PDB file of C-alpha atoms in Angstrom:
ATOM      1  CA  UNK A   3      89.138  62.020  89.230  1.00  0.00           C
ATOM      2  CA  UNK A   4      88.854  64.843  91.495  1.00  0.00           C
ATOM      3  CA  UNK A   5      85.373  66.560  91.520  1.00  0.00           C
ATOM      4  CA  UNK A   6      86.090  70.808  91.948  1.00  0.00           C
ATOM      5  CA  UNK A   7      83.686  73.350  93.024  1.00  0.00           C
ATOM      6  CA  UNK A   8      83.189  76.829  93.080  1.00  0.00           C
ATOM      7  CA  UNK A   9      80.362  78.107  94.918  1.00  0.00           C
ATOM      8  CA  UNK A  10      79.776  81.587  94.318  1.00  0.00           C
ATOM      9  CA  UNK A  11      77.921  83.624  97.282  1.00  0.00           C
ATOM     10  CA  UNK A  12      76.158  86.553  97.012  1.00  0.00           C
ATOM     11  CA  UNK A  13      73.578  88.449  99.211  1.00  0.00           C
ATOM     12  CA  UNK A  14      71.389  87.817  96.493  1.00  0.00           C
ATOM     13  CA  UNK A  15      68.811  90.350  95.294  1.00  0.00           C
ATOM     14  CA  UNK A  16      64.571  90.194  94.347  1.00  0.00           C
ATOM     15  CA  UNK A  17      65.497  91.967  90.774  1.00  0.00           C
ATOM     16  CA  UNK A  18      66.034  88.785  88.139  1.00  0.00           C
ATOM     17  CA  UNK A  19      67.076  91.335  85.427  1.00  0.00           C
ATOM     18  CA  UNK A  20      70.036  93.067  87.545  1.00  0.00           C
ATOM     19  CA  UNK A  21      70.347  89.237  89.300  1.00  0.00           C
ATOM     20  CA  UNK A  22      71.110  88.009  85.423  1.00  0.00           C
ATOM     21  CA  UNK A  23      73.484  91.030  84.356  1.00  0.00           C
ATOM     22  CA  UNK A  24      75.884  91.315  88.099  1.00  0.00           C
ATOM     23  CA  UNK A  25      75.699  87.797  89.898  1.00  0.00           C
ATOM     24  CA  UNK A  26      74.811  85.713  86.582  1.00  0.00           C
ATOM     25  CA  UNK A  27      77.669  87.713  84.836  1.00  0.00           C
ATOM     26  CA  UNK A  28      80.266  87.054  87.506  1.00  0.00           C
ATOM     27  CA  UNK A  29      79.145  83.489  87.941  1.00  0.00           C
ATOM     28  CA  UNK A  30      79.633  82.743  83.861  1.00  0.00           C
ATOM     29  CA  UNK A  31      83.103  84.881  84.038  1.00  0.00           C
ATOM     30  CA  UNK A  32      84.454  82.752  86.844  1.00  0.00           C
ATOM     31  CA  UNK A  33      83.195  79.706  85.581  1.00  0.00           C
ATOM     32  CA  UNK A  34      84.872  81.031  81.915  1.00  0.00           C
ATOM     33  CA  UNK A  35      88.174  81.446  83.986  1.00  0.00           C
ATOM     34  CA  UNK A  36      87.964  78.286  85.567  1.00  0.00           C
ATOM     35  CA  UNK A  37      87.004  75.645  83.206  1.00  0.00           C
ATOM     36  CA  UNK A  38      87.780  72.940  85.490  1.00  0.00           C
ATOM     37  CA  UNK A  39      85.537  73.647  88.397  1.00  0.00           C
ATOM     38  CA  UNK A  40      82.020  73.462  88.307  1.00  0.00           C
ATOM     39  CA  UNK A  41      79.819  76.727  89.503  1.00  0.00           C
ATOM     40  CA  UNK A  42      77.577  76.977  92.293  1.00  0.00           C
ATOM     41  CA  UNK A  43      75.377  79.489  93.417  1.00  0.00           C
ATOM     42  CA  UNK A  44      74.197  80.689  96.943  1.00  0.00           C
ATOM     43  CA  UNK A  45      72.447  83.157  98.402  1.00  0.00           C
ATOM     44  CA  UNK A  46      73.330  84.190 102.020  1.00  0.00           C
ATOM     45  CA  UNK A  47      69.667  86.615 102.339  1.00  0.00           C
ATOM     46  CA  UNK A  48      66.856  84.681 103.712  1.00  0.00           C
ATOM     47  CA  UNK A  49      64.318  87.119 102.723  1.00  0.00           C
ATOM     48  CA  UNK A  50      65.478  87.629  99.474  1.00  0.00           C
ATOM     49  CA  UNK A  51      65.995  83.574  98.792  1.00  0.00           C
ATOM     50  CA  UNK A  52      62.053  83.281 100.488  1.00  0.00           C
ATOM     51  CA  UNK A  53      61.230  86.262  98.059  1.00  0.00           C
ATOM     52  CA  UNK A  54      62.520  84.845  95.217  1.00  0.00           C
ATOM     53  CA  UNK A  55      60.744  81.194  95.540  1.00  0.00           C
ATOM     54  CA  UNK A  56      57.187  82.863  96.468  1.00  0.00           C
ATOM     55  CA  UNK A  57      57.661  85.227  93.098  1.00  0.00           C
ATOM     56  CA  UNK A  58      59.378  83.335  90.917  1.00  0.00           C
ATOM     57  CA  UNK A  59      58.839  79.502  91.920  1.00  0.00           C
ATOM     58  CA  UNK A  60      62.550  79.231  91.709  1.00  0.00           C
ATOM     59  CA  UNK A  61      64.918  77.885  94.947  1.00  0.00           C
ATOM     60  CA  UNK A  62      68.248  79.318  95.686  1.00  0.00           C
ATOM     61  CA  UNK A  63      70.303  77.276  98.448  1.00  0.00           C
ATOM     62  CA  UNK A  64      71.509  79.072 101.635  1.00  0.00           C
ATOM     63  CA  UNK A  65      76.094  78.621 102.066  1.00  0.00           C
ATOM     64  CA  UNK A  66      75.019  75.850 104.432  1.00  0.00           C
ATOM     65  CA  UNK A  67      72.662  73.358 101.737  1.00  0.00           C
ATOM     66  CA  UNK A  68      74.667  74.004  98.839  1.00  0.00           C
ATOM     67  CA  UNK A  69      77.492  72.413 100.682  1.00  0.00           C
ATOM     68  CA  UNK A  70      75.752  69.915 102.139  1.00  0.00           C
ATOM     69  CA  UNK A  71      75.019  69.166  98.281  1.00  0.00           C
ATOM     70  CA  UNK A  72      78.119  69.128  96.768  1.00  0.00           C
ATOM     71  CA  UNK A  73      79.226  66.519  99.590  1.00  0.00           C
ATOM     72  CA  UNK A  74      76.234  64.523  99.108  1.00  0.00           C
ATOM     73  CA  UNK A  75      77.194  64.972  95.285  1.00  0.00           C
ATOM     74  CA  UNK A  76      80.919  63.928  95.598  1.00  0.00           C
ATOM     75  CA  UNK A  77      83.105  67.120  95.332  1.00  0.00           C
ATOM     76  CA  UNK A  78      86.083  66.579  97.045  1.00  0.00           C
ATOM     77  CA  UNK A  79      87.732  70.270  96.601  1.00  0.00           C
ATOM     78  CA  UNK A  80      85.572  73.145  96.690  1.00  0.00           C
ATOM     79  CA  UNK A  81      86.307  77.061  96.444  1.00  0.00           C
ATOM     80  CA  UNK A  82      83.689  79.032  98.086  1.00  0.00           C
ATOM     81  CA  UNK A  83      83.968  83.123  97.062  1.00  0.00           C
ATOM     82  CA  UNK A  84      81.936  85.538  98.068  1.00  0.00           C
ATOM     83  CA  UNK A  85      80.478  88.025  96.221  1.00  0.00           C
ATOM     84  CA  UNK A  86      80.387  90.543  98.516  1.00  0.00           C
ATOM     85  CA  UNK A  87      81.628  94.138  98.374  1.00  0.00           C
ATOM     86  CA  UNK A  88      83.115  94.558 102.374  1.00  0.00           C
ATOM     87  CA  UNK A  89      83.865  91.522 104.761  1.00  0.00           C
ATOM     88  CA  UNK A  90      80.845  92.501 106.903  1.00  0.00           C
ATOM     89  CA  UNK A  91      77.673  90.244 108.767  1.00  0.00           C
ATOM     90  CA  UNK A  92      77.011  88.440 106.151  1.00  0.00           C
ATOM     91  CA  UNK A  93      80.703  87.553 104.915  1.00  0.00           C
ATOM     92  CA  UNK A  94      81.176  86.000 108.479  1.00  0.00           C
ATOM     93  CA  UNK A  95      77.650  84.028 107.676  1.00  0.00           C
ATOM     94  CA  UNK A  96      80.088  82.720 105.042  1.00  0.00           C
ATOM     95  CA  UNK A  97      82.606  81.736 107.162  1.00  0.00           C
ATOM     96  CA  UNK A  98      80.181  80.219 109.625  1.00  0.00           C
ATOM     97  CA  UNK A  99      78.508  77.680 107.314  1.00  0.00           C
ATOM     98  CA  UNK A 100      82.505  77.025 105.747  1.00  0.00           C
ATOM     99  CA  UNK A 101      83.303  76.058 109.380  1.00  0.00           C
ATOM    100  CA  UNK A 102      80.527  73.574 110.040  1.00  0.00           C
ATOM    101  CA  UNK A 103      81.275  71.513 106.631  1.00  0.00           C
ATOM    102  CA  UNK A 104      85.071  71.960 106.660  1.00  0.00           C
ATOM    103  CA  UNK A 105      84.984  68.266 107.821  1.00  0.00           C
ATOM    104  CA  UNK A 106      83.404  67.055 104.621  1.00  0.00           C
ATOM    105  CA  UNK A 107      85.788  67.713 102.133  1.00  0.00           C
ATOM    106  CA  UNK A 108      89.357  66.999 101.097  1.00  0.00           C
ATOM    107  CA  UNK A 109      89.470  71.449 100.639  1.00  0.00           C
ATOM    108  CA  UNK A 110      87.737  73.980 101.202  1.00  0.00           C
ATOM    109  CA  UNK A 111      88.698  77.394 100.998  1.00  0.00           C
ATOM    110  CA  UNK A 112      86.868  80.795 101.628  1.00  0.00           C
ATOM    111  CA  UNK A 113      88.021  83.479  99.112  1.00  0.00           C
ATOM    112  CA  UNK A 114      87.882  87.458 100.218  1.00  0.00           C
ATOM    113  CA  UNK A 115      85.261  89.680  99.441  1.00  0.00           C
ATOM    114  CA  UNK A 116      86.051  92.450  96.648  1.00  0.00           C
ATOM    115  CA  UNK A 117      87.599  94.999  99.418  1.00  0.00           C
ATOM    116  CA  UNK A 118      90.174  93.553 102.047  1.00  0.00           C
ATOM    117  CA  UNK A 119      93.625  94.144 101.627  1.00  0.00           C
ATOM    118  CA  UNK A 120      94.811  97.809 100.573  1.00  0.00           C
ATOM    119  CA  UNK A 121      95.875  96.550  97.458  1.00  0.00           C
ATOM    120  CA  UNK A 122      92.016  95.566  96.636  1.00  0.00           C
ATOM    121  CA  UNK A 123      91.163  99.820  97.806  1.00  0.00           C
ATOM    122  CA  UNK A 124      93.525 100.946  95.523  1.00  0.00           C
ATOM    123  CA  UNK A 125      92.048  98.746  92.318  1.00  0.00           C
ATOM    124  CA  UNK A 126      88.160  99.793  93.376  1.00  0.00           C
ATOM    125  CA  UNK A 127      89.350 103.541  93.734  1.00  0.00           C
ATOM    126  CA  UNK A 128      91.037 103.255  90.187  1.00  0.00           C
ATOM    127  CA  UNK A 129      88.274 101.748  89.297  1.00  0.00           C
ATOM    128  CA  UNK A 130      86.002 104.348  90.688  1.00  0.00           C
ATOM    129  CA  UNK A 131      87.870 107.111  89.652  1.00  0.00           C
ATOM    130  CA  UNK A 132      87.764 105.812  85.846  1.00  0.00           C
ATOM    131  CA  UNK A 133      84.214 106.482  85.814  1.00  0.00           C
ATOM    132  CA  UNK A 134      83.701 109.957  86.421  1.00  0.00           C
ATOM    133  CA  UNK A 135      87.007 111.324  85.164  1.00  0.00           C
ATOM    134  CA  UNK A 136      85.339 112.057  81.793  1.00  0.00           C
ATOM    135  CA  UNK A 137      82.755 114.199  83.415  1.00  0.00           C
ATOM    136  CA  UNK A 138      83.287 117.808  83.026  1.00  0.00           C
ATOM    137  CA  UNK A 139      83.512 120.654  86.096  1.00  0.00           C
ATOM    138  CA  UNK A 140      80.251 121.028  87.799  1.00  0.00           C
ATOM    139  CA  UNK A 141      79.438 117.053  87.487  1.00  0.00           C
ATOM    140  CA  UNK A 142      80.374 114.079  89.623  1.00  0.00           C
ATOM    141  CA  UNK A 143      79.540 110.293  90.342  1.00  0.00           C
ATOM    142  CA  UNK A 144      77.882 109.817  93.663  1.00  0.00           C
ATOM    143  CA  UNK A 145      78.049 105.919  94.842  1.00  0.00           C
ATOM    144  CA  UNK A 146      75.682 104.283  96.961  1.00  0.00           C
ATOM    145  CA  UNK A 147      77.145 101.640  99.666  1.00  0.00           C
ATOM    146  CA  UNK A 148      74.633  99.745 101.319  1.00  0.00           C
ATOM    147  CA  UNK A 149      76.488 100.609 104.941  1.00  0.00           C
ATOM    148  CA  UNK A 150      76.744  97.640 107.698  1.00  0.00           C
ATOM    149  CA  UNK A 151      76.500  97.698 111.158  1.00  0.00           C
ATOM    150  CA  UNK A 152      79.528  95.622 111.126  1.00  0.00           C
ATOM    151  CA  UNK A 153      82.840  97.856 111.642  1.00  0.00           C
ATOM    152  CA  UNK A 154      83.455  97.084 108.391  1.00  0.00           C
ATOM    153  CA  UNK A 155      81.150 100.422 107.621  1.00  0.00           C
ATOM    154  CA  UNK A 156      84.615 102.210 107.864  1.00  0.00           C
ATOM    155  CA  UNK A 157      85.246 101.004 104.397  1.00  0.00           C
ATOM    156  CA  UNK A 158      82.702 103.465 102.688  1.00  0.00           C
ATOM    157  CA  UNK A 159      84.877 106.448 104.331  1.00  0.00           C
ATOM    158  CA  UNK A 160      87.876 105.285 103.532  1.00  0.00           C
ATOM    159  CA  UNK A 161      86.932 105.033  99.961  1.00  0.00           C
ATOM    160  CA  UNK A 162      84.924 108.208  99.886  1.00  0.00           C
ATOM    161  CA  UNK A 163      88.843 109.627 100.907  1.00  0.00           C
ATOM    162  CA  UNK A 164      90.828 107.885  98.854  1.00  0.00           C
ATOM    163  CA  UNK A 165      89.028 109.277  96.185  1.00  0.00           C
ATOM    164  CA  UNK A 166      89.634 113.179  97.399  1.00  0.00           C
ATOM    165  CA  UNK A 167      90.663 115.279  94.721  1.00  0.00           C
ATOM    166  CA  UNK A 168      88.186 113.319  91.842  1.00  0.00           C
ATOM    167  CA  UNK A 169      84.836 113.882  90.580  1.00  0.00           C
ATOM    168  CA  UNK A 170      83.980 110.457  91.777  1.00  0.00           C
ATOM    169  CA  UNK A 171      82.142 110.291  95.830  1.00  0.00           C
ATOM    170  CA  UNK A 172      81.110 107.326  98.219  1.00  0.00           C
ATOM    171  CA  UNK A 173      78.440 107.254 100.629  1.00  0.00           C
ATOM    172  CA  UNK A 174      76.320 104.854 102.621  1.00  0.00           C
ATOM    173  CA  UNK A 175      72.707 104.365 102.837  1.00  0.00           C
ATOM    174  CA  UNK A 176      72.521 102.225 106.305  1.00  0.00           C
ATOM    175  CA  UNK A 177      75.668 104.313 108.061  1.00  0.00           C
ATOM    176  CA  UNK A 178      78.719 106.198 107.757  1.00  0.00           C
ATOM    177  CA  UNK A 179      78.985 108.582 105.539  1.00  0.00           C
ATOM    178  CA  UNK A 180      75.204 109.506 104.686  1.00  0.00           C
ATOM    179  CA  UNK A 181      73.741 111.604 101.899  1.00  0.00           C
ATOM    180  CA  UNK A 182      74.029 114.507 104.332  1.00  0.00           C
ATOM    181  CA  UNK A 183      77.916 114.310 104.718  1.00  0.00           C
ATOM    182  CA  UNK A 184      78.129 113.697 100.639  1.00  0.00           C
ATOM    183  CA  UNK A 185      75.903 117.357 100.109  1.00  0.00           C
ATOM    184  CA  UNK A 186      78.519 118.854 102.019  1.00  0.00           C
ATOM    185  CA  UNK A 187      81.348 117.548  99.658  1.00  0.00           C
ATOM    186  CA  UNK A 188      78.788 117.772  97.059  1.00  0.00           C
ATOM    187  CA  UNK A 189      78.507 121.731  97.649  1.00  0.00           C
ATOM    188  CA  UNK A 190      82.054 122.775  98.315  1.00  0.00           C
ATOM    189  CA  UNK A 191      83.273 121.125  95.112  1.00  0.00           C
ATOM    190  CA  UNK A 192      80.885 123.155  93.267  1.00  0.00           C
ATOM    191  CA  UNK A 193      78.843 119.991  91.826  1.00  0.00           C
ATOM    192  CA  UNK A 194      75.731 120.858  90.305  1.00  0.00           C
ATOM    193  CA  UNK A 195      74.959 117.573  88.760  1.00  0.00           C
ATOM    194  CA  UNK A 196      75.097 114.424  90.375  1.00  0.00           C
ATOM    195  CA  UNK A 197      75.069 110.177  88.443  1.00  0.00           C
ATOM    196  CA  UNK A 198      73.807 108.510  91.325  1.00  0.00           C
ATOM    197  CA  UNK A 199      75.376 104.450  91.177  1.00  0.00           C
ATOM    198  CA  UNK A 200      75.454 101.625  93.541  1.00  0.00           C
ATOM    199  CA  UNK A 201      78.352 100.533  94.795  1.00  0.00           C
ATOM    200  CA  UNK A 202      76.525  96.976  95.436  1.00  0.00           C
ATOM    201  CA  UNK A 203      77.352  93.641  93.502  1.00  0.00           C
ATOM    202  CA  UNK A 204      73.394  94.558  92.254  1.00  0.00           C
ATOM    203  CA  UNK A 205      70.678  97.308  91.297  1.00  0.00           C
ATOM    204  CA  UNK A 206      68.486  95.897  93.676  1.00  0.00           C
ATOM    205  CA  UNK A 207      66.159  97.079  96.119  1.00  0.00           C
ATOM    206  CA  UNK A 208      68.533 100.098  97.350  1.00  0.00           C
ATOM    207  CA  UNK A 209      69.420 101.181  93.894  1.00  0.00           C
ATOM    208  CA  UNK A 210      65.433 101.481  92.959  1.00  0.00           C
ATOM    209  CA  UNK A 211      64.064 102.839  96.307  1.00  0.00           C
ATOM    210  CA  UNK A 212      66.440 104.743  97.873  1.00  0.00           C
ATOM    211  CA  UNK A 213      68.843 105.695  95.387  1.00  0.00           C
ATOM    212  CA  UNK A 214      66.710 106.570  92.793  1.00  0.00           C
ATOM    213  CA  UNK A 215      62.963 106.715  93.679  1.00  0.00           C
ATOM    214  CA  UNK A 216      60.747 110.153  93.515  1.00  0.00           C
ATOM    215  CA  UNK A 217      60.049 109.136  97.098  1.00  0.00           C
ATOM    216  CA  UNK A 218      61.102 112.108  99.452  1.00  0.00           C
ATOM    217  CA  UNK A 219      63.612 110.168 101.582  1.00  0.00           C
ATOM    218  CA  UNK A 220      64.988 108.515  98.223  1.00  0.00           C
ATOM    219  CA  UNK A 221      68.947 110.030  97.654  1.00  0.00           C
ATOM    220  CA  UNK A 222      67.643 111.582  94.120  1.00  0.00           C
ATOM    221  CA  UNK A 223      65.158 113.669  96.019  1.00  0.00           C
ATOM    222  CA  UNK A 224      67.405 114.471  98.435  1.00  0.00           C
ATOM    223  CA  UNK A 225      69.773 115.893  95.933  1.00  0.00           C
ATOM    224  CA  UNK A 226      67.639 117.900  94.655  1.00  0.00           C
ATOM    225  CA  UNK A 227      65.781 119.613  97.445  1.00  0.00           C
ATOM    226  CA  UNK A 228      69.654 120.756  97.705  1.00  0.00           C
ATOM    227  CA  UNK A 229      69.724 121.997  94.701  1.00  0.00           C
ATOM    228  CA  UNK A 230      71.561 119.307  92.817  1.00  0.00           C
ATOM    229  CA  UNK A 231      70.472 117.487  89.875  1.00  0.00           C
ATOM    230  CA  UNK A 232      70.486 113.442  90.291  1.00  0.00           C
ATOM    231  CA  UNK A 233      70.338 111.331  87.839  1.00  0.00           C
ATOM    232  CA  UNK A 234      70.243 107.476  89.027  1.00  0.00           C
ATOM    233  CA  UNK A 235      72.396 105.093  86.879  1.00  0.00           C
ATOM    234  CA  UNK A 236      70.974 101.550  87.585  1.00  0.00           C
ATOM    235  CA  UNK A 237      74.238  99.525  87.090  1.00  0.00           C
ATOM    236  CA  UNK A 238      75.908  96.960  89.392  1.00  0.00           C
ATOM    237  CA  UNK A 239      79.033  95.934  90.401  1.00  0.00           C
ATOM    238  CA  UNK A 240      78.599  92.966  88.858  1.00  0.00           C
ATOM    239  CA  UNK A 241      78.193  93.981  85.571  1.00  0.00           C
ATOM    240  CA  UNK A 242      81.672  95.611  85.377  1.00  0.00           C
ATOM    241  CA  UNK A 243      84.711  93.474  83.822  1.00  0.00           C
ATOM    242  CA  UNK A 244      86.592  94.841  85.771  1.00  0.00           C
ATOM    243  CA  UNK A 245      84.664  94.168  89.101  1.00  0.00           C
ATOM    244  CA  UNK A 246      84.496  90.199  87.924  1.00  0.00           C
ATOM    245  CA  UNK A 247      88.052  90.320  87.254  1.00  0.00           C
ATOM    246  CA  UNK A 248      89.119  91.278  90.643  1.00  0.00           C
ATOM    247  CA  UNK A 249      87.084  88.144  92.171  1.00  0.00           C
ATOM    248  CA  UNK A 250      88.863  85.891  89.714  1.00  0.00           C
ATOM    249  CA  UNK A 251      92.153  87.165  91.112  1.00  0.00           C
ATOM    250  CA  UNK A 252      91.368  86.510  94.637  1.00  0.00           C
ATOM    251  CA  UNK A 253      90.532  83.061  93.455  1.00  0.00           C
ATOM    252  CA  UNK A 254      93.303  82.344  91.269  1.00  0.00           C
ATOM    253  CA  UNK A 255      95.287  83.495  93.972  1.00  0.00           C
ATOM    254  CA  UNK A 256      93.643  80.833  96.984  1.00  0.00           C
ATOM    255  CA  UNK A 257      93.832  77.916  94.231  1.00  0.00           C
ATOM    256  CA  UNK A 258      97.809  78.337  93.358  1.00  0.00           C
ATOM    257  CA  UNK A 259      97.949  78.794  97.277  1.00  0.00           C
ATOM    258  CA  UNK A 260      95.774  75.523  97.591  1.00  0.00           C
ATOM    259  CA  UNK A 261      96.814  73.696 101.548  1.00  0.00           C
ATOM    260  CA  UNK A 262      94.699  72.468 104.398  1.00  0.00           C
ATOM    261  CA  UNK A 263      91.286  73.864 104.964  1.00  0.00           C
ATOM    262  CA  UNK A 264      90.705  77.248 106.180  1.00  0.00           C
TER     263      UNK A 264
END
């Protein structure tokens, strides 16, 4: 009998109770979804996975070991889908540990991050746009992207214009568009009151310190030294349904695909 794996790769974060509500959540979904595979978790953040065993005595595998595992453990046909939000750096750390094991196994096949195709910018933006449409004039949803050196950091603007026209905004925290550019957009639409969210898998590090921190450089202080009103919402990705469900798409889609490694 064929042994079938999905290993699940996220960043990772330091925060076990976001960890256990975004990448715990969409772990047990797929694994719900897909009650012939077994799940897998890894963590492509070396800092957070060294964090994590100093802290918490507890050892998450790097892409690379926990395939080195399931060969050693006899999985023929293995999934491997990130978790990630953009196919950035550490997507292509992915794709680099994929390459040196695609040897091993029988299949193995890299599923997409949550945005790649337009089809995937249209479902976020929805998605997005579902969240703040309730709000009433004066009030909007400002998301926090982490931002990537990568060129990849064109995905926050093209999100923050899809959504033109809505109460919903997207900015970046490490590059393009910062808090500054959102103020503007911020101001000329009038907002007055600002839900500050991440638009990470987690409500990790960035979500506490500089989304919604008192320090000075955090986005909530920000806000308000502009006369805005912030008020941080400390809610993943991965806790959304509808977040998980696009990830179980892209990998319903690669298994019915199935074929040669790649």
């Amino acid at each position: 009998m064929t042994k079938k794996a999905i290993l699940a790769v996220s960043f990772g974060t330091t925060f076990p109770e976001t960890r256990q509500k975004t990448i715990g959540a969409t772990e047990k979904a797929i694994g719900d979804a897909f009650p012939d595979y077994d799940v897998f978790r890894a963590f492509t953040s070396r800092i957070v996975r060294q964090r994590i065993e100093k802290n918490e005595r507890i050892q998450i595998d790097d892409v690379d070991t926990a395939l080195s595992k399931l060969c050693d453990e006899g999985y023929t046909e293995v999934y491997v889908q990130s978790l990630h939000v953009i196919p950035g750096i550490e997507y292509n750390l992915v794709w680099d540990a994929v390459n040196r094991y695609k040897e091993k196994f029988l299949t193995i096949k890299v599923t997409a991050p949550l945005l790649e195709t337009f089809e995937d910018f249209q479902h976020l933006v929805a998605f997005l746009q579902k969240q703040s449409e309730y709000l009433p004039s004066g009030k909007a949803v400002l998301w926090m992207g982490h931002g990537t050196a990568h060129s990849a950091f064109t995905t926050y603007a093209c999100l923050d214009h899809m959504l033109y026209g809505s109460k919903s905004y997207v900015g970046a925290v490490e590059s393009y568009p910062d808090i500054n550019d959102e103020i503007k957009r911020l101001r000329h639409a009038h907002i007055n009151k600002a839900y500050l969210q991440p638009l990470m898998m987690v409500a990790g590090n960035h979500a506490h310190n500089d989304m919604a921190s008192d320090d000075p450089k955090s986005w909530k202080s920000i806000l308000k030294e502009n006369g805005i009103t912030a008020h941080p919402v400390l809610k993943g990705l991965g806790e959304f349904p509808e977040i998980q469900n696009m990830f179980i798409t892209k990998l319903k889609t690669v298994i019915r695909e199935g074929g040669q490694n790649g």
